[in-house]
C-alpha positions as CSV (number, residue, x, y, z in Angstrom):
1,M,-5.7,-39.2,25.6
2,G,-7.9,-39.2,28.6
3,S,-11.5,-39.4,29.4
4,P,-14.0,-36.7,28.2
5,D,-14.5,-35.7,31.8
6,A,-10.9,-34.6,32.1
7,R,-11.3,-31.6,29.8
8,S,-10.7,-28.2,31.1
9,S,-13.4,-25.6,31.3
10,D,-11.6,-23.0,29.2
11,P,-13.1,-22.2,25.8
12,P,-11.0,-23.2,22.8
13,G,-9.1,-20.5,20.9
14,P,-6.2,-18.2,21.5
15,P,-5.4,-16.9,25.0
16,A,-6.8,-13.5,25.9
17,L,-4.3,-10.6,25.3
18,D,-3.5,-7.9,27.9
19,P,-4.1,-4.5,26.1
20,E,-1.2,-2.8,27.9
21,A,1.2,-5.7,27.1
22,V,0.7,-5.4,23.4
23,G,0.5,-1.6,23.2
24,L,-3.3,-1.3,22.7
25,P,-5.1,1.6,24.3
26,E,-7.3,0.8,27.3
27,A,-10.9,0.0,26.6
28,G,-12.5,3.3,27.6
29,V,-9.8,5.7,26.3
30,P,-10.1,6.7,22.6
31,D,-7.0,6.5,20.4
32,R,-5.7,9.9,19.2
33,K,-4.7,8.6,15.8
34,E,-8.1,6.8,15.2
35,T,-9.9,10.0,16.4
36,E,-8.0,12.1,13.8
37,V,-8.7,9.7,11.0
38,R,-12.4,9.5,11.8
39,R,-12.5,13.3,12.0
40,M,-10.8,13.6,8.6
41,L,-13.1,11.0,7.0
42,A,-16.2,12.6,8.4
43,G,-15.2,16.1,7.2
44,P,-16.0,17.8,3.9
45,H,-14.5,15.9,1.0
46,P,-12.7,18.0,-1.7
47,P,-14.4,18.4,-5.0
48,V,-13.1,16.1,-7.8
49,P,-12.5,17.8,-11.2
50,P,-15.0,16.5,-13.8
51,D,-12.2,15.8,-16.3
52,L,-10.0,13.8,-13.9
53,A,-10.7,10.5,-15.6
54,A,-9.8,11.9,-19.1
55,R,-6.7,13.5,-17.8
56,A,-5.6,10.2,-16.1
57,L,-6.3,8.3,-19.3
58,A,-4.3,10.8,-21.3
59,R,-1.3,10.7,-18.9
60,G,-1.4,6.9,-18.8
61,R,-1.3,6.8,-22.6
62,R,1.7,9.2,-22.7
63,L,3.5,7.1,-20.1
64,L,2.9,4.0,-22.1
65,A,4.1,5.6,-25.3
66,H,7.3,6.9,-23.7
67,R,8.0,3.4,-22.2
68,R,7.3,1.8,-25.7
69,L,9.7,4.4,-27.3
70,L,12.4,3.7,-24.7
71,R,12.1,0.0,-25.2
72,R,12.4,0.2,-28.9
73,V,15.4,2.5,-28.7
74,G,17.0,0.2,-26.3
75,C,16.4,-2.8,-28.5
76,L,17.8,-0.9,-31.5
77,L,20.9,0.0,-29.6
78,A,21.3,-3.6,-28.5
79,V,21.0,-4.9,-32.1
80,L,23.6,-2.2,-33.2
81,A,26.0,-3.2,-30.5
82,L,25.7,-6.9,-31.5
83,A,26.3,-6.0,-35.1
84,A,29.3,-4.0,-34.1
85,L,30.7,-6.9,-32.1
86,A,30.1,-9.3,-34.9
87,W,31.9,-7.0,-37.3
88,L,34.8,-6.6,-34.9
89,A,35.0,-10.4,-34.5
90,V,35.1,-11.1,-38.3
91,S,37.2,-8.2,-39.6
92,R,39.6,-7.7,-36.7
93,P,40.6,-4.2,-37.6
94,W,43.3,-4.1,-34.9
95,L,45.5,-6.4,-36.9
96,P,47.8,-5.0,-39.6
97,P,46.7,-5.5,-43.1
98,P,48.3,-8.5,-44.8
99,A,51.2,-7.9,-47.1
100,H,50.6,-8.5,-50.7
101,T,54.3,-8.9,-51.6
102,T,56.9,-11.1,-50.1
103,P,59.7,-9.3,-48.2
104,P,63.0,-9.3,-49.9
105,A,65.1,-12.3,-49.1
106,E,68.4,-10.9,-47.7
107,G,71.3,-12.8,-46.4
108,W,71.1,-15.9,-48.8
């Protein structure tokens, strides 16, 4: 390891970054975007409608009701599709119906 006297005089931590190398503005020059954001935040705030919370709650309830309805319709369609597939697998309607009489024996 080395002796305690062999330590460097640099403080521990990450190396110092050059502002120009990483795209940061120089120390004394204000950033244009930051200045615009500060100006917008310091300006007059628009009034909030008093019934905004009630309208948001009603809209959220409508969205949940629509999602619930779509989910139920989708589940119903899935069950109906499975029932149709089960019926097709059991009844096999594409095959001709079985003959109830024997065909005539010709050529004996």
